[in-house]
PDB file of C-alpha atoms in Angstrom:
ATOM      1  CA  MET A  13    -125.061-172.750  14.637  1.00 72.00           C
ATOM      2  CA  LYS A  14    -126.174-176.418  14.895  1.00 77.00           C
ATOM      3  CA  LYS A  15    -127.148-176.134  11.201  1.00 75.00           C
ATOM      4  CA  TRP A  16    -123.518-175.460  10.376  1.00 66.00           C
ATOM      5  CA  LEU A  17    -122.256-178.508  12.107  1.00 71.00           C
ATOM      6  CA  ALA A  18    -124.734-180.684  10.670  1.00 72.00           C
ATOM      7  CA  CYS A  19    -123.856-179.372   7.132  1.00 63.00           C
ATOM      8  CA  LEU A  20    -119.868-180.203   8.117  1.00 63.00           C
ATOM      9  CA  LYS A  21    -120.813-183.578   9.338  1.00 71.00           C
ATOM     10  CA  ASP A  22    -122.675-184.374   6.451  1.00 70.00           C
ATOM     11  CA  GLN A  23    -120.678-186.703   3.895  1.00 70.00           C
ATOM     12  CA  ARG A  24    -122.699-186.184   0.781  1.00 71.00           C
ATOM     13  CA  GLY A  25    -120.752-184.273  -1.956  1.00 68.00           C
ATOM     14  CA  THR A  26    -117.565-183.705   0.024  1.00 69.00           C
ATOM     15  CA  ALA A  27    -115.454-185.147  -2.730  1.00 71.00           C
ATOM     16  CA  PHE A  28    -116.823-182.626  -5.290  1.00 78.00           C
ATOM     17  CA  PRO A  29    -114.697-179.655  -4.307  1.00 81.00           C
ATOM     18  CA  LEU A  30    -111.860-181.896  -3.872  1.00 80.00           C
ATOM     19  CA  VAL A  31    -111.775-183.205  -7.588  1.00 83.00           C
ATOM     20  CA  ILE A  32    -112.016-179.638  -8.698  1.00 90.00           C
ATOM     21  CA  ALA A  33    -109.037-178.564  -6.653  1.00 90.00           C
ATOM     22  CA  VAL A  34    -106.994-181.879  -7.732  1.00 90.00           C
ATOM     23  CA  THR A  35    -107.896-181.191 -11.452  1.00 94.00           C
ATOM     24  CA  LEU A  36    -107.235-177.598 -11.265  1.00 93.00           C
ATOM     25  CA  ALA A  37    -103.634-178.134  -9.614  1.00 93.00           C
ATOM     26  CA  CYS A  38    -102.708-180.973 -12.031  1.00 95.00           C
ATOM     27  CA  LEU A  39    -103.733-178.749 -14.867  1.00 92.00           C
ATOM     28  CA  LEU A  40    -101.388-175.877 -13.430  1.00 90.00           C
ATOM     29  CA  ILE A  41     -98.479-178.318 -13.239  1.00 93.00           C
ATOM     30  CA  LEU A  42     -99.016-179.753 -16.764  1.00 93.00           C
ATOM     31  CA  CYS A  43     -99.017-176.056 -17.821  1.00 89.00           C
ATOM     32  CA  GLY A  44     -96.042-175.240 -16.054  1.00 89.00           C
ATOM     33  CA  ILE A  45     -94.252-178.791 -17.844  1.00 93.00           C
ATOM     34  CA  MET A  46     -95.730-177.505 -21.131  1.00 93.00           C
ATOM     35  CA  GLU A  47     -94.016-174.129 -20.872  1.00 90.00           C
ATOM     36  CA  PHE A  48     -90.596-175.902 -19.640  1.00 92.00           C
ATOM     37  CA  PHE A  49     -90.653-178.065 -22.682  1.00 94.00           C
ATOM     38  CA  ARG A  50     -91.698-174.871 -24.904  1.00 92.00           C
ATOM     39  CA  LEU A  51     -88.214-173.207 -23.677  1.00 92.00           C
ATOM     40  CA  SER A  52     -86.085-176.508 -24.004  1.00 94.00           C
ATOM     41  CA  LEU A  53     -87.511-176.975 -27.559  1.00 95.00           C
ATOM     42  CA  ILE A  54     -86.506-173.386 -28.594  1.00 94.00           C
ATOM     43  CA  ALA A  55     -83.399-173.161 -26.782  1.00 94.00           C
ATOM     44  CA  SER A  56     -82.144-176.592 -28.460  1.00 95.00           C
ATOM     45  CA  GLY A  57     -83.456-175.318 -31.918  1.00 93.00           C
ATOM     46  CA  VAL A  58     -81.661-172.028 -31.785  1.00 93.00           C
ATOM     47  CA  LYS A  59     -78.504-173.997 -30.755  1.00 94.00           C
ATOM     48  CA  GLU A  60     -78.454-176.501 -33.640  1.00 94.00           C
ATOM     49  CA  ALA A  61     -79.290-173.653 -36.124  1.00 92.00           C
ATOM     50  CA  LEU A  62     -76.243-171.918 -34.762  1.00 92.00           C
ATOM     51  CA  GLN A  63     -74.280-175.025 -35.014  1.00 92.00           C
ATOM     52  CA  ASP A  64     -75.233-175.514 -38.353  1.00 90.00           C
ATOM     53  CA  ALA A  65     -74.354-171.804 -39.299  1.00 89.00           C
ATOM     54  CA  VAL A  66     -70.982-172.166 -37.843  1.00 88.00           C
ATOM     55  CA  VAL A  67     -70.277-175.362 -39.723  1.00 86.00           C
ATOM     56  CA  VAL A  68     -71.136-173.562 -42.868  1.00 84.00           C
ATOM     57  CA  VAL A  69     -68.454-170.733 -42.025  1.00 81.00           C
ATOM     58  CA  VAL A  70     -65.833-173.456 -41.264  1.00 78.00           C
ATOM     59  CA  ASN A  71     -66.784-175.023 -44.670  1.00 77.00           C
ATOM     60  CA  ASP A  72     -66.615-171.924 -46.650  1.00 74.00           C
ATOM     61  CA  ASN A  73     -63.133-171.502 -45.360  1.00 70.00           C
ATOM     62  CA  TYR A  74     -62.369-175.018 -46.631  1.00 66.00           C
ATOM     63  CA  ALA A  75     -60.497-173.754 -49.909  1.00 63.00           C
ATOM     64  CA  ASN A  76     -58.109-171.814 -47.971  1.00 63.00           C
ATOM     65  CA  VAL A  77     -57.361-174.429 -45.108  1.00 61.00           C
ATOM     66  CA  TYR A  78     -57.376-177.065 -48.010  1.00 53.00           C
ATOM     67  CA  HIS A  79     -54.466-175.196 -49.634  1.00 52.00           C
ATOM     68  CA  GLY A  80     -52.642-175.020 -46.540  1.00 47.00           C
ATOM     69  CA  VAL A  81     -53.135-178.896 -45.984  1.00 49.00           C
ATOM     70  CA  ARG A  82     -51.454-179.519 -49.438  1.00 50.00           C
ATOM     71  CA  GLU A  83     -48.614-177.427 -48.335  1.00 50.00           C
ATOM     72  CA  GLY A  84     -48.048-179.217 -45.331  1.00 51.00           C
ATOM     73  CA  TYR A  85     -50.307-176.968 -42.714  1.00 52.00           C
ATOM     74  CA  SER A  86     -53.727-177.243 -41.631  1.00 56.00           C
ATOM     75  CA  GLY A  87     -54.399-173.361 -41.311  1.00 62.00           C
ATOM     76  CA  GLY A  88     -56.043-170.798 -43.495  1.00 65.00           C
ATOM     77  CA  TYR A  89     -53.276-169.166 -45.377  1.00 66.00           C
ATOM     78  CA  TYR A  90     -52.123-168.263 -48.833  1.00 65.00           C
ATOM     79  CA  THR A  91     -49.096-167.627 -50.409  1.00 68.00           C
ATOM     80  CA  GLU A  92     -48.079-163.777 -50.556  1.00 73.00           C
ATOM     81  CA  GLY A  93     -44.593-163.239 -52.464  1.00 74.00           C
ATOM     82  CA  TYR A  94     -42.163-165.060 -50.310  1.00 76.00           C
ATOM     83  CA  GLY A  95     -44.336-165.408 -47.393  1.00 71.00           C
ATOM     84  CA  PHE A  96     -47.920-166.587 -46.192  1.00 68.00           C
ATOM     85  CA  GLU A  97     -50.832-164.436 -45.237  1.00 70.00           C
ATOM     86  CA  GLU A  98     -53.679-165.440 -43.162  1.00 71.00           C
ATOM     87  CA  ALA A  99     -56.754-166.169 -45.040  1.00 69.00           C
ATOM     88  CA  VAL A 100     -59.956-166.619 -42.998  1.00 71.00           C
ATOM     89  CA  ASP A 101     -63.628-165.477 -43.668  1.00 68.00           C
ATOM     90  CA  THR A 102     -66.370-165.161 -40.575  1.00 68.00           C
ATOM     91  CA  GLY A 103     -69.122-165.616 -43.219  1.00 73.00           C
ATOM     92  CA  ASP A 104     -72.771-164.459 -42.430  1.00 80.00           C
ATOM     93  CA  ILE A 105     -73.988-166.363 -39.498  1.00 84.00           C
ATOM     94  CA  TYR A 106     -77.016-164.201 -39.215  1.00 85.00           C
ATOM     95  CA  TYR A 107     -78.078-164.819 -42.809  1.00 85.00           C
ATOM     96  CA  HIS A 108     -77.997-168.494 -41.946  1.00 87.00           C
ATOM     97  CA  LEU A 109     -79.817-168.126 -38.969  1.00 87.00           C
ATOM     98  CA  ASP A 110     -82.412-166.202 -40.685  1.00 87.00           C
ATOM     99  CA  GLU A 111     -82.727-168.897 -43.503  1.00 88.00           C
ATOM    100  CA  THR A 112     -82.687-171.835 -41.108  1.00 89.00           C
ATOM    101  CA  LEU A 113     -85.126-170.151 -38.032  1.00 90.00           C
ATOM    102  CA  GLY A 114     -87.342-167.685 -39.897  1.00 88.00           C
ATOM    103  CA  THR A 115     -86.131-164.760 -37.743  1.00 90.00           C
ATOM    104  CA  ARG A 116     -86.079-161.038 -38.916  1.00 88.00           C
ATOM    105  CA  ARG A 117     -83.675-157.869 -38.443  1.00 89.00           C
ATOM    106  CA  GLU A 118     -84.746-155.561 -35.512  1.00 85.00           C
ATOM    107  CA  GLY A 119     -81.875-153.191 -35.171  1.00 82.00           C
ATOM    108  CA  GLY A 120     -79.113-154.903 -34.373  1.00 79.00           C
ATOM    109  CA  ASN A 121     -81.080-157.983 -33.036  1.00 87.00           C
ATOM    110  CA  ARG A 122     -82.800-161.034 -34.839  1.00 90.00           C
ATOM    111  CA  GLY A 123     -86.406-161.792 -33.567  1.00 91.00           C
ATOM    112  CA  LYS A 124     -88.782-164.500 -34.274  1.00 92.00           C
ATOM    113  CA  TYR A 125     -92.416-163.910 -34.183  1.00 90.00           C
ATOM    114  CA  THR A 126     -95.695-166.214 -34.396  1.00 88.00           C
ATOM    115  CA  GLY A 127     -98.910-164.425 -34.959  1.00 88.00           C
ATOM    116  CA  GLY A 128     -97.441-160.820 -34.294  1.00 86.00           C
ATOM    117  CA  VAL A 129     -96.133-162.079 -30.764  1.00 87.00           C
ATOM    118  CA  LEU A 130     -92.371-162.574 -30.097  1.00 87.00           C
ATOM    119  CA  GLU A 131     -91.453-165.926 -29.842  1.00 91.00           C
ATOM    120  CA  TYR A 132     -87.703-165.182 -29.014  1.00 92.00           C
ATOM    121  CA  LYS A 133     -84.987-162.904 -29.493  1.00 93.00           C
ATOM    122  CA  ILE A 134     -81.141-163.706 -30.963  1.00 93.00           C
ATOM    123  CA  THR A 135     -78.594-160.880 -29.786  1.00 91.00           C
ATOM    124  CA  GLY A 136     -74.848-160.492 -29.174  1.00 90.00           C
ATOM    125  CA  LEU A 137     -73.737-162.662 -32.009  1.00 88.00           C
ATOM    126  CA  ASP A 138     -69.855-162.888 -31.482  1.00 89.00           C
ATOM    127  CA  VAL A 139     -67.586-165.154 -33.743  1.00 87.00           C
ATOM    128  CA  GLU A 140     -64.132-166.005 -33.228  1.00 86.00           C
ATOM    129  CA  ILE A 141     -62.038-168.165 -35.608  1.00 81.00           C
ATOM    130  CA  ARG A 142     -58.814-169.587 -34.393  1.00 81.00           C
ATOM    131  CA  ASN A 143     -56.549-170.546 -37.157  1.00 76.00           C
ATOM    132  CA  ALA A 144     -53.896-173.062 -37.122  1.00 71.00           C
ATOM    133  CA  PRO A 145     -50.499-172.239 -36.829  1.00 71.00           C
ATOM    134  CA  LEU A 146     -48.083-172.057 -39.736  1.00 68.00           C
ATOM    135  CA  ALA A 147     -45.650-174.624 -39.420  1.00 63.00           C
ATOM    136  CA  PRO A 148     -45.971-175.802 -35.816  1.00 62.00           C
ATOM    137  CA  SER A 149     -43.075-177.401 -34.123  1.00 64.00           C
ATOM    138  CA  ASP A 150     -45.524-180.214 -32.720  1.00 65.00           C
ATOM    139  CA  PRO A 151     -48.109-180.979 -35.676  1.00 61.00           C
ATOM    140  CA  ALA A 152     -49.692-183.650 -33.293  1.00 64.00           C
ATOM    141  CA  ASN A 153     -50.482-181.272 -30.629  1.00 64.00           C
ATOM    142  CA  ALA A 154     -51.150-177.783 -32.652  1.00 65.00           C
ATOM    143  CA  GLN A 155     -54.001-175.747 -32.584  1.00 68.00           C
ATOM    144  CA  ARG A 156     -56.558-176.808 -35.352  1.00 73.00           C
ATOM    145  CA  PHE A 157     -58.909-174.307 -37.350  1.00 75.00           C
ATOM    146  CA  GLU A 158     -61.778-173.988 -35.206  1.00 81.00           C
ATOM    147  CA  ALA A 159     -64.772-171.459 -35.328  1.00 83.00           C
ATOM    148  CA  ASP A 160     -66.488-170.440 -32.063  1.00 89.00           C
ATOM    149  CA  ALA A 161     -69.804-168.557 -32.044  1.00 91.00           C
ATOM    150  CA  VAL A 162     -71.407-167.219 -29.026  1.00 93.00           C
ATOM    151  CA  VAL A 163     -75.279-165.603 -28.961  1.00 93.00           C
ATOM    152  CA  TRP A 164     -77.614-164.690 -26.256  1.00 94.00           C
ATOM    153  CA  LEU A 165     -81.134-166.127 -26.637  1.00 94.00           C
ATOM    154  CA  GLU A 166     -84.079-164.284 -24.980  1.00 94.00           C
ATOM    155  CA  VAL A 167     -87.527-166.212 -24.864  1.00 93.00           C
ATOM    156  CA  PRO A 168     -90.493-164.468 -23.233  1.00 92.00           C
ATOM    157  CA  VAL A 169     -91.978-166.635 -20.169  1.00 90.00           C
ATOM    158  CA  ARG A 170     -95.713-167.232 -20.461  1.00 85.00           C
ATOM    159  CA  PHE A 171     -97.661-168.842 -17.811  1.00 80.00           C
ATOM    160  CA  ALA A 172    -101.447-168.746 -16.788  1.00 76.00           C
ATOM    161  CA  GLY A 173    -101.978-165.992 -19.289  1.00 77.00           C
ATOM    162  CA  LYS A 174     -99.310-163.605 -17.806  1.00 83.00           C
ATOM    163  CA  THR A 175     -95.833-162.644 -19.087  1.00 84.00           C
ATOM    164  CA  PHE A 176     -92.967-162.987 -16.645  1.00 88.00           C
ATOM    165  CA  PRO A 177     -89.461-161.989 -16.963  1.00 90.00           C
ATOM    166  CA  SER A 178     -87.715-163.358 -19.928  1.00 90.00           C
ATOM    167  CA  MET A 179     -85.392-166.559 -19.949  1.00 92.00           C
ATOM    168  CA  LYS A 180     -82.004-165.247 -20.984  1.00 94.00           C
ATOM    169  CA  MET A 181     -79.269-167.997 -21.870  1.00 94.00           C
ATOM    170  CA  LYS A 182     -75.722-167.509 -23.508  1.00 95.00           C
ATOM    171  CA  LEU A 183     -75.492-170.161 -26.557  1.00 93.00           C
ATOM    172  CA  LYS A 184     -71.874-171.193 -27.392  1.00 94.00           C
ATOM    173  CA  VAL A 185     -71.016-173.782 -30.129  1.00 92.00           C
ATOM    174  CA  GLN A 186     -67.763-174.926 -31.976  1.00 89.00           C
ATOM    175  CA  ALA A 187     -66.998-176.276 -35.149  1.00 84.00           C
ATOM    176  CA  GLY A 188     -63.278-177.128 -36.591  1.00 77.00           C
ATOM    177  CA  TYR A 189     -61.501-178.607 -39.478  1.00 71.00           C
ATOM    178  CA  ILE A 190     -59.826-181.849 -39.209  1.00 67.00           C
ATOM    179  CA  GLU A 191     -57.848-183.617 -41.889  1.00 64.00           C
ATOM    180  CA  VAL A 192     -58.647-187.051 -42.916  1.00 60.00           C
ATOM    181  CA  PHE A 193     -55.712-188.192 -44.558  1.00 55.00           C
TER     182      PHE A 193
END
């Protein structure tokens, strides 16, 4: 027992275990911060790619919308006989996401793989196009031509060599047509 007390009172080398513990704690904190930044970068990259794809859809509807602007309306309409018919196209947003992000189709989902490991999955694409009204009574406050897109992003969370429940988030973007003249 006296030898144990003597070892505890001896001050040589007592900082060594503390240095190891602090180093390991800092390493774990740094790994957590790096995983957080990985998740943030993936989410912002997918959101920007989705925004680009929605802008492409709005631009693809340009011809119909511009035709309406020439006639005094800013919506996607074309003349049919003695009236106007709505003309909008939701486009192929998944195609643009596949081209931009390098995802591939898996059933109804899109997945991105790196070295055979799932990096993230995109599901539940919902596109809503709101056409501007035909001959609005108050053109200054009328609904403009807009496209909204919503997807669900699922990213597996990995920390300290283990896989935790995935981060799931809903990403929503919007793009619209604005007349500049």
